[in-house]
Coordinates of C-alpha atoms in Angstrom, one line a residue:
Chain A
M1 CA 87.2 139.5 109.8
K2 CA 88.1 139.5 106.2
P3 CA 88.8 136.0 104.8
I4 CA 92.3 135.2 103.6
L5 CA 90.9 132.8 101.1
E6 CA 87.7 133.4 99.3
I7 CA 86.1 131.0 96.8
K8 CA 82.9 132.1 95.1
G9 CA 80.8 129.7 93.0
L10 CA 83.8 127.8 91.6
S11 CA 83.1 125.0 89.2
Y12 CA 85.7 123.1 87.2
R13 CA 85.6 120.5 84.4
Y14 CA 88.6 118.6 83.2
E15 CA 89.6 118.6 79.6
G16 CA 88.1 115.2 79.0
G17 CA 84.7 116.6 80.2
Q18 CA 84.8 115.0 83.6
R19 CA 83.3 117.4 86.2
A20 CA 85.6 117.9 89.2
L21 CA 84.2 120.8 91.1
R22 CA 80.6 122.0 91.3
D23 CA 79.7 125.4 92.7
I24 CA 82.2 125.6 95.5
D25 CA 81.8 128.4 98.1
L26 CA 84.4 128.5 100.7
N27 CA 85.8 131.2 103.0
I28 CA 88.9 130.5 105.1
Y29 CA 90.0 133.1 107.7
P30 CA 93.5 134.0 108.8
G31 CA 94.9 131.6 111.4
E32 CA 92.5 128.7 110.7
I33 CA 93.6 125.1 110.3
V34 CA 91.3 123.3 108.0
A35 CA 91.2 119.6 106.9
L36 CA 90.0 118.9 103.4
V37 CA 88.7 115.3 103.3
G38 CA 86.8 113.1 100.9
Q39 CA 87.2 110.0 98.8
N40 CA 89.8 109.7 96.1
G41 CA 88.5 111.7 93.1
A42 CA 86.3 113.9 95.2
G43 CA 88.1 117.0 94.0
K44 CA 90.3 117.8 97.0
T45 CA 93.5 118.2 95.0
T46 CA 91.7 120.0 92.2
L47 CA 90.3 122.5 94.7
A48 CA 93.8 122.9 96.3
K49 CA 95.4 123.6 92.9
H50 CA 93.0 126.5 92.3
I51 CA 94.2 128.1 95.5
I52 CA 97.6 128.8 94.1
G53 CA 96.7 129.0 90.5
I54 CA 98.1 125.8 89.1
L55 CA 94.6 125.4 87.7
K56 CA 93.3 128.8 86.7
P57 CA 89.9 129.8 88.1
P58 CA 87.7 132.2 86.2
P59 CA 88.4 135.9 87.2
D60 CA 87.3 137.1 90.6
Q61 CA 86.2 133.6 91.8
V62 CA 89.2 132.8 93.9
I63 CA 90.8 135.6 95.9
V64 CA 93.8 134.6 98.1
C65 CA 95.6 137.2 100.3
G66 CA 94.0 139.9 98.2
N67 CA 95.2 138.5 94.9
D68 CA 92.9 137.4 92.2
V69 CA 94.3 134.0 91.4
A70 CA 93.1 134.1 87.8
A71 CA 95.3 137.1 87.1
T72 CA 98.5 136.3 89.1
P73 CA 101.3 134.0 87.8
V74 CA 101.9 131.0 90.1
S75 CA 105.5 132.1 90.8
K76 CA 104.1 135.3 92.2
M77 CA 101.4 133.6 94.3
A78 CA 104.3 131.5 95.8
K79 CA 105.3 134.5 97.9
Q80 CA 102.1 134.2 99.9
V81 CA 100.9 130.6 99.4
G82 CA 103.0 127.6 100.0
F83 CA 102.1 124.3 98.4
V84 CA 103.5 120.9 99.4
F85 CA 102.9 118.3 96.7
Q86 CA 102.3 114.6 97.2
N87 CA 105.4 113.6 95.2
P88 CA 108.6 115.3 96.5
D89 CA 110.7 114.0 93.5
H90 CA 109.1 116.4 91.1
Q91 CA 111.0 119.3 92.6
I92 CA 114.3 117.9 93.8
F93 CA 117.3 118.6 91.6
H94 CA 120.1 120.2 93.6
Q95 CA 123.4 118.7 94.8
T96 CA 122.8 119.2 98.5
V97 CA 119.8 119.4 100.8
N98 CA 120.9 122.9 101.8
Q99 CA 120.8 124.2 98.2
E100 CA 117.5 122.5 97.6
V101 CA 115.9 124.6 100.4
A102 CA 117.7 127.7 99.3
F103 CA 116.3 127.5 95.7
G104 CA 112.9 128.9 96.7
L105 CA 114.5 131.7 98.8
R106 CA 116.7 132.6 95.9
N107 CA 113.6 132.9 93.7
L108 CA 112.2 135.3 96.3
G109 CA 115.3 137.4 96.1
L110 CA 116.3 137.2 99.7
P111 CA 119.8 138.4 100.9
E112 CA 122.4 135.7 101.5
D113 CA 122.6 135.8 105.3
E114 CA 118.9 135.7 105.8
M115 CA 118.7 132.8 103.3
K116 CA 121.3 130.8 105.3
Q117 CA 119.5 131.4 108.5
R118 CA 116.1 130.4 107.1
V119 CA 117.5 127.2 105.6
T120 CA 119.0 126.1 108.9
T121 CA 115.8 126.9 110.8
A122 CA 113.6 125.1 108.3
L123 CA 115.8 122.0 108.2
K124 CA 115.9 121.9 112.0
E125 CA 112.1 122.1 112.1
V126 CA 111.6 119.1 109.9
G127 CA 114.5 117.2 111.6
L128 CA 116.9 117.1 108.7
E129 CA 119.6 119.4 110.1
L130 CA 122.1 116.5 110.2
L131 CA 121.6 115.7 106.5
A132 CA 122.1 119.3 105.3
G133 CA 125.1 118.4 103.2
Q134 CA 123.7 115.2 101.8
Y135 CA 122.6 114.5 98.2
P136 CA 118.8 114.9 98.3
L137 CA 118.0 111.9 96.2
S138 CA 119.9 109.6 98.6
L139 CA 117.4 110.4 101.3
S140 CA 114.6 108.0 102.1
R141 CA 111.1 108.7 100.8
G142 CA 109.9 110.0 104.1
Q143 CA 112.9 112.3 104.4
R144 CA 112.4 113.6 100.9
Q145 CA 108.8 114.4 101.8
R146 CA 110.0 116.4 104.8
L147 CA 112.6 118.1 102.7
A148 CA 109.8 119.3 100.4
L149 CA 108.0 120.6 103.4
A150 CA 111.2 122.4 104.6
C151 CA 111.4 124.1 101.1
V152 CA 108.0 125.6 101.7
L153 CA 108.5 126.4 105.3
A154 CA 111.6 128.4 104.6
M155 CA 109.6 130.6 102.2
K156 CA 107.3 131.6 105.1
P157 CA 104.1 131.8 103.2
E158 CA 100.9 133.2 104.9
V159 CA 98.8 130.3 103.6
I160 CA 100.2 126.7 103.5
V161 CA 98.4 124.0 101.5
L162 CA 99.6 120.4 102.2
D163 CA 98.5 117.6 99.8
E164 CA 98.6 114.5 101.9
P165 CA 101.7 115.5 103.9
T166 CA 101.9 112.2 105.8
T167 CA 102.0 109.7 103.0
G168 CA 104.9 107.3 103.3
Q169 CA 105.7 108.4 106.8
D170 CA 105.8 106.1 109.9
Q171 CA 103.7 106.9 112.9
W172 CA 106.4 108.9 114.6
E173 CA 107.2 110.9 111.6
K174 CA 103.5 111.5 111.0
I175 CA 103.1 113.0 114.4
Q176 CA 106.2 115.0 114.0
I177 CA 105.1 116.5 110.7
M178 CA 101.6 117.3 112.0
N179 CA 102.9 118.8 115.3
L180 CA 105.1 121.0 113.1
V181 CA 102.1 122.0 111.0
A182 CA 100.0 122.7 114.2
D183 CA 102.9 124.8 115.5
L184 CA 103.1 126.8 112.3
N185 CA 99.4 127.4 112.6
K186 CA 99.9 128.7 116.2
R187 CA 102.4 131.1 114.9
G188 CA 99.8 132.6 112.6
H189 CA 100.0 130.7 109.3
T190 CA 96.7 129.6 107.8
V191 CA 96.9 125.9 107.1
I192 CA 94.8 123.8 104.8
F193 CA 95.7 120.1 104.7
I194 CA 94.4 117.2 102.6
T195 CA 94.3 113.8 104.2
H196 CA 92.6 110.5 104.5
D197 CA 93.6 109.9 108.1
M198 CA 90.6 110.8 110.3
S199 CA 92.6 110.5 113.5
L200 CA 94.9 113.3 112.2
V201 CA 91.8 115.3 111.4
A202 CA 90.4 114.8 114.8
R203 CA 93.6 115.7 116.5
Y204 CA 94.9 118.7 114.5
A205 CA 92.1 120.3 112.4
K206 CA 89.8 122.9 113.9
R207 CA 87.5 122.8 110.9
V208 CA 86.6 120.1 108.5
V209 CA 85.5 120.5 104.9
V210 CA 84.2 117.3 103.3
L211 CA 84.1 117.1 99.5
C212 CA 82.0 114.5 97.7
Q213 CA 81.9 114.3 93.9
G214 CA 83.0 117.9 93.6
E215 CA 80.7 119.4 96.1
I216 CA 81.1 120.5 99.7
I217 CA 78.7 118.3 101.6
L218 CA 79.9 119.3 105.1
D219 CA 81.8 122.3 106.4
N220 CA 81.9 122.5 110.1
S221 CA 84.0 122.7 113.2
T222 CA 85.8 119.4 113.8
Q223 CA 83.8 118.6 116.8
D224 CA 80.4 119.1 115.1
A225 CA 81.5 117.4 112.0
L226 CA 82.6 114.2 113.8
A227 CA 79.4 114.2 115.8
K228 CA 77.6 113.4 112.6
P229 CA 78.8 110.0 111.4
E230 CA 75.8 109.7 109.1
Q231 CA 76.9 112.7 107.1
L232 CA 80.5 111.5 106.9
A233 CA 79.4 108.1 105.8
K234 CA 78.2 109.5 102.5
S235 CA 81.9 110.0 101.7
F236 CA 82.8 106.7 103.3
L237 CA 84.5 108.5 106.1
K238 CA 84.4 107.3 109.7
P239 CA 85.3 109.3 112.8
P240 CA 88.2 107.8 114.8
Q241 CA 87.2 104.9 117.1
I242 CA 87.6 106.9 120.3
T243 CA 85.0 109.5 118.9
L244 CA 82.6 106.7 117.9
L245 CA 83.0 105.1 121.4
S246 CA 82.2 108.4 123.1
N247 CA 79.3 109.1 120.9
R248 CA 77.8 105.7 121.7
L249 CA 78.5 106.2 125.4
N250 CA 76.8 109.6 125.3
E251 CA 73.8 107.9 123.7
T252 CA 73.5 105.0 126.2
L253 CA 74.2 107.2 129.2
N254 CA 71.6 109.6 127.7
R255 CA 73.7 112.7 127.7
P256 CA 72.4 114.8 124.9
G257 CA 74.5 117.9 124.1
A258 CA 77.7 116.4 125.6
T259 CA 80.8 117.4 123.7
T260 CA 82.2 115.1 121.1
V261 CA 85.5 113.6 122.2
L262 CA 88.3 113.8 119.6
T263 CA 91.3 112.3 121.3
V264 CA 92.2 109.6 123.8
E265 CA 93.4 112.2 126.3
E266 CA 90.1 114.1 126.2
M267 CA 88.2 110.8 126.7
Y268 CA 90.4 110.0 129.6
S269 CA 89.9 113.3 131.4
N270 CA 86.1 113.2 130.7
L271 CA 85.9 109.7 132.2
Q272 CA 88.0 110.7 135.2
A273 CA 85.8 113.7 135.8
M274 CA 82.7 111.5 135.6
M275 CA 84.0 108.8 137.9
E276 CA 85.0 111.4 140.5
G277 CA 81.6 113.1 140.2
G278 CA 79.9 109.7 140.5
A279 CA 81.9 108.5 143.5
Chain B
M1 CA 100.0 117.3 73.6
A2 CA 99.9 114.5 76.1
R3 CA 97.7 112.2 74.1
V4 CA 99.4 112.1 70.8
T5 CA 100.3 108.4 70.5
E6 CA 97.5 107.0 72.6
Y7 CA 95.1 104.4 71.5
I8 CA 91.6 105.7 71.0
D9 CA 89.0 103.0 71.5
C10 CA 86.1 103.4 68.9
N11 CA 85.9 99.9 67.4
S12 CA 85.6 101.0 63.8
F13 CA 86.4 98.6 61.0
I14 CA 89.8 100.2 60.8
H15 CA 90.4 99.4 64.5
R16 CA 89.6 95.8 63.8
L17 CA 92.0 95.5 60.8
N18 CA 95.2 93.6 61.5
P19 CA 98.0 95.9 62.6
L20 CA 100.2 94.6 59.8
S21 CA 97.8 95.9 57.1
K22 CA 97.5 99.3 58.9
L23 CA 101.3 99.5 59.1
F24 CA 101.5 98.6 55.3
W25 CA 99.0 101.4 54.7
A26 CA 101.0 104.0 56.6
L27 CA 104.2 103.0 54.9
G28 CA 102.4 103.1 51.6
V29 CA 101.2 106.6 52.2
M30 CA 104.8 107.6 53.1
I31 CA 106.2 106.2 49.9
L32 CA 103.5 107.9 47.9
A33 CA 104.1 111.2 49.7
L34 CA 107.8 111.0 49.1
S35 CA 107.5 110.0 45.4
F36 CA 105.6 113.2 44.3
N37 CA 106.2 116.8 44.8
N38 CA 103.2 118.2 42.8
V39 CA 101.0 120.1 45.2
F40 CA 97.8 118.7 43.8
Y41 CA 98.9 115.0 44.0
L42 CA 99.9 115.6 47.6
L43 CA 96.6 117.4 48.4
A44 CA 94.7 114.4 47.0
L45 CA 96.7 112.0 49.1
L46 CA 96.1 114.1 52.2
V47 CA 92.3 114.1 51.5
L48 CA 92.4 110.3 51.3
V49 CA 94.3 110.1 54.6
I50 CA 91.8 112.5 56.3
L51 CA 88.9 110.4 54.9
T52 CA 90.5 107.3 56.5
G53 CA 90.8 109.2 59.8
L54 CA 87.1 110.1 59.6
M55 CA 86.1 106.5 58.9
A56 CA 88.2 105.4 61.9
R57 CA 86.5 108.1 64.0
V58 CA 89.8 109.3 65.5
L59 CA 90.2 112.5 63.5
L60 CA 88.5 114.7 66.1
N61 CA 90.9 113.6 68.8
L62 CA 93.8 114.3 66.4
A63 CA 92.5 117.8 65.5
F64 CA 94.7 119.5 68.0
V65 CA 97.8 117.8 66.6
L66 CA 96.8 119.0 63.2
K67 CA 96.8 122.6 64.5
G68 CA 100.5 122.1 65.6
L69 CA 101.3 120.5 62.2
L70 CA 99.8 123.5 60.4
I71 CA 102.2 125.8 62.2
F72 CA 105.2 123.7 61.2
A73 CA 103.9 123.5 57.6
S74 CA 103.7 127.3 57.5
I75 CA 107.3 127.5 58.7
L76 CA 108.3 125.2 55.8
V77 CA 106.5 127.5 53.4
L78 CA 108.3 130.5 54.8
L79 CA 111.6 128.8 54.6
Q80 CA 111.1 128.1 50.9
I81 CA 110.1 131.7 50.2
F82 CA 113.3 132.9 51.8
F83 CA 115.7 130.4 50.2
L84 CA 114.2 129.4 46.8
Q85 CA 114.9 131.9 44.0
G86 CA 112.1 131.5 41.4
N87 CA 111.2 133.6 38.3
M88 CA 107.5 134.1 38.6
V89 CA 107.2 136.8 41.2
L90 CA 103.7 136.9 42.7
F91 CA 104.0 139.7 45.3
Y92 CA 106.5 141.3 47.7
L93 CA 106.5 140.8 51.5
L94 CA 108.3 144.1 52.1
P95 CA 107.8 147.5 50.4
D96 CA 110.3 148.6 47.7
Q97 CA 110.3 145.2 46.0
H98 CA 112.1 143.4 48.8
L99 CA 111.6 139.8 49.7
P100 CA 109.8 138.5 46.6
V101 CA 107.4 135.6 46.9
T102 CA 107.7 133.5 43.8
K103 CA 105.2 131.0 42.5
E104 CA 107.9 128.2 42.5
A105 CA 108.8 128.8 46.2
L106 CA 105.2 129.0 47.3
L107 CA 104.3 125.7 45.5
L108 CA 107.4 123.9 46.7
G109 CA 106.8 125.1 50.3
L110 CA 103.2 124.0 50.2
A111 CA 104.2 120.6 48.8
M112 CA 106.7 120.1 51.6
G113 CA 104.1 121.1 54.2
L114 CA 101.5 118.8 52.7
R115 CA 104.0 116.0 52.6
M116 CA 104.9 116.4 56.2
I117 CA 101.3 116.6 57.4
T118 CA 100.3 113.6 55.3
V119 CA 103.0 111.3 56.6
V120 CA 102.6 112.3 60.3
L121 CA 98.9 112.1 60.1
S122 CA 98.9 108.6 58.6
F123 CA 101.2 107.3 61.3
L124 CA 99.1 108.9 64.0
I125 CA 96.0 107.2 62.6
F126 CA 97.9 103.9 62.6
L127 CA 98.9 104.4 66.3
S128 CA 95.6 105.7 67.5
T129 CA 93.6 102.8 66.0
T130 CA 96.0 100.0 67.0
Q131 CA 96.7 98.8 70.5
F132 CA 100.3 98.8 71.7
K133 CA 100.4 95.1 72.4
D134 CA 99.2 94.3 68.9
I135 CA 101.8 96.4 67.2
L136 CA 104.5 94.7 69.3
L137 CA 103.1 91.3 68.3
V138 CA 103.1 92.0 64.6
L139 CA 106.6 93.4 64.6
T140 CA 108.0 90.5 66.4
E141 CA 105.9 87.6 65.1
K142 CA 105.1 88.6 61.6
L143 CA 108.1 90.7 60.7
R144 CA 110.5 88.7 62.8
L145 CA 112.2 91.6 64.4
P146 CA 114.1 90.8 67.7
Y147 CA 111.6 91.2 70.6
D148 CA 113.9 93.0 73.0
Y149 CA 114.6 95.9 70.6
V150 CA 111.0 96.1 69.5
F151 CA 109.9 96.2 73.1
M152 CA 112.4 98.9 73.9
F153 CA 111.3 101.0 71.0
M154 CA 107.6 100.6 71.7
T155 CA 108.0 101.2 75.4
A156 CA 109.9 104.5 74.6
L157 CA 107.0 105.5 72.4
R158 CA 104.5 104.4 75.1
F159 CA 106.2 106.6 77.7
V160 CA 106.1 109.8 75.6
P161 CA 102.6 110.9 77.0
T162 CA 103.7 109.9 80.5
F163 CA 106.8 112.0 80.1
L164 CA 104.9 115.0 78.9
D165 CA 102.5 114.6 81.8
E166 CA 105.4 114.4 84.2
A167 CA 106.9 117.5 82.7
V168 CA 103.8 119.5 83.5
Q169 CA 103.8 118.2 87.1
V170 CA 107.4 119.2 87.6
R171 CA 106.7 122.6 86.2
Y172 CA 103.9 123.1 88.7
A173 CA 106.2 121.9 91.5
Q174 CA 108.8 124.5 90.6
Q175 CA 106.4 127.2 90.0
V176 CA 105.0 127.0 93.5
R177 CA 108.6 127.5 94.7
G178 CA 108.6 130.9 93.0
C179 CA 110.6 129.6 89.9
P180 CA 109.7 132.1 87.1
V181 CA 108.9 129.6 84.4
D182 CA 105.6 131.5 83.8
S183 CA 106.8 135.1 83.9
G184 CA 109.7 137.3 83.1
N185 CA 111.6 137.7 79.8
P186 CA 112.4 134.8 77.5
W187 CA 116.0 134.6 78.8
Q188 CA 114.9 134.3 82.4
K189 CA 112.3 131.7 81.4
L190 CA 114.9 129.7 79.6
K191 CA 117.1 129.7 82.7
A192 CA 114.2 128.8 84.9
Y193 CA 113.5 125.8 82.7
Q194 CA 116.7 124.2 84.0
A195 CA 114.7 123.6 87.2
V196 CA 112.2 121.7 85.2
A197 CA 114.6 119.7 83.0
L198 CA 116.8 118.3 85.8
P199 CA 114.1 116.8 88.0
L200 CA 112.4 115.4 84.9
V201 CA 115.5 113.5 83.9
L202 CA 116.1 112.3 87.4
V203 CA 112.5 111.1 87.8
S204 CA 112.6 109.4 84.4
L205 CA 115.8 107.5 85.2
K206 CA 114.3 106.4 88.4
K207 CA 111.2 105.3 86.6
A208 CA 113.2 103.3 84.0
E209 CA 115.1 101.5 86.7
R210 CA 111.9 100.6 88.5
L211 CA 110.3 99.4 85.3
A212 CA 113.3 97.2 84.6
I213 CA 113.1 95.6 88.0
A214 CA 109.3 95.1 87.7
M215 CA 109.8 93.4 84.3
E216 CA 112.4 91.1 85.6
T217 CA 110.3 90.1 88.6
R218 CA 107.6 89.1 86.1
G219 CA 110.0 86.9 84.1
F220 CA 111.0 89.2 81.2
G221 CA 113.7 87.5 79.2
C222 CA 113.6 84.1 80.8
G223 CA 113.0 82.1 77.6
K224 CA 110.6 81.7 74.7
R225 CA 107.5 83.8 74.9
T226 CA 104.0 82.8 74.1
Y227 CA 101.2 85.3 73.3
Y228 CA 97.8 85.9 74.9
Q229 CA 96.0 86.8 71.8
E230 CA 97.3 86.7 68.2
P231 CA 95.5 88.9 65.7
V232 CA 94.6 86.9 62.6
L233 CA 94.9 88.1 59.0
T234 CA 91.4 88.3 57.5
K235 CA 90.4 88.4 53.9
L236 CA 89.9 92.2 54.3
D237 CA 93.5 92.5 55.5
T238 CA 94.8 90.7 52.5
L239 CA 92.7 92.9 50.3
V240 CA 94.1 96.1 52.0
M241 CA 97.7 94.9 51.7
V242 CA 97.3 93.9 48.0
M243 CA 95.7 97.2 47.3
V244 CA 98.5 99.1 49.1
I245 CA 101.2 97.2 47.2
A246 CA 99.4 97.7 43.9
T247 CA 99.0 101.4 44.5
V248 CA 102.7 101.8 45.4
I249 CA 103.9 99.9 42.3
L250 CA 101.5 102.0 40.2
A251 CA 102.7 105.2 41.8
I252 CA 106.3 104.4 41.3
T253 CA 105.7 103.6 37.6
F254 CA 103.9 106.9 37.1
R255 CA 106.7 108.7 38.9
L256 CA 109.3 107.1 36.6
Q257 CA 107.3 108.2 33.7
G258 CA 107.6 111.8 35.0
Y259 CA 104.1 112.3 36.3
G260 CA 103.5 114.3 39.5
I261 CA 106.9 115.7 39.8
V262 CA 107.9 119.3 39.3
H263 CA 111.5 120.5 38.8
Y264 CA 112.5 123.7 40.4

């Protein structure tokens, strides 16, 4: 299969001389859901910015949806790539929540009736449908974050990049957002999300890319990545407790090759199966 | 452009001077620049300012500002060429003897440009070799200006880089929503910038409000202030200030005698 996102030997240095990315090679295929993790300052956001061209890569080093990012203006890339920033306030400026979501669609030149329909759907998906007529800046921080997400959803991009989409959200909102993201992925969107929350990684990502000081030190399926706590420890990352527990149990019960458990539900069904087998 | 008014830490002897003497110097340069309009006088002054910048080891960081200033200076020169009618025609910008460039216009334009660069550069050197808190301290303690106003002014200055930085972030945020700030014809671009300006104002207002609350929670305005570190006036500072004052007096005397001034 042809990758939807192709990065070849990308390096980047900030103006002050600080090196942010070193020789990054990364292929992401249509329909994947990838978590980008690493310490603060590891280069996650810098890498993500190259995907849509906010930071311009050298020619032919980053190809997204068949476009050379170096040669395409960001506002053109926006048709195929959605980007949700950490700070929603940088984009909010309309009188109502409705208009705010419609802004991006107007830029795409959509007809009025389709626009209306997409706005309603997007707001329903993020759970803001009752606030559609409100002034966006009167919403809470969490709601504004979800509004920013709705703005991107409505544009229906093939690739969605989310920079810490769950900051400032309570547990319930977090799960809601991530369920929505997973749902989008099931509907065929390619998703790349940046996060610090390893339980979200374990639960939602199919693939994990770990950045450390501008280099990819681990790129693997989530199960395989979380089975190697030593590798993750280099970036001061720790698998969720349930995974650590299952890894330890597998060791003491001497079950090499047993699958790595990612969620409590998996652990429960595994234990149940074991107990029934043992009885 | 984001780092125009920022302190550059190099610890040169100019960095260690008292802010008051550096302020004196910058004001002195300004008075001198405004007193004369002879190109050569102004050029000499600019060279002195550049030398000071080199000694302070901040000139490289200011090089990109200089580039912008040069563009403005050339606009000034062009304006004089268009509007000043002199007698000594040097050459014509358009064929058939249209748009004459006269010697007087060229010289006056150059003088204006040099004057602007000199004044801006001297203040940039002052700002980039002096820490914000020290400037504040000198203005309030030594020059007895009211603290609240000085603080307000200096904070505004301090937030210019932050504001520019924020503007870039907002532009990105709108670009990724397909807002054509980076493509299309100039008119479309101009309209698109509305989507940058509005959030920028809203974010800044919010930031100002938060800053005010943060300051109040830390006791701003509750009574007489004391200071953590007060910069002292050394012998070198006195020397610098005496020299600046002497030069200014000398310059004004010369100017009144008719030196360094050209009438157009």
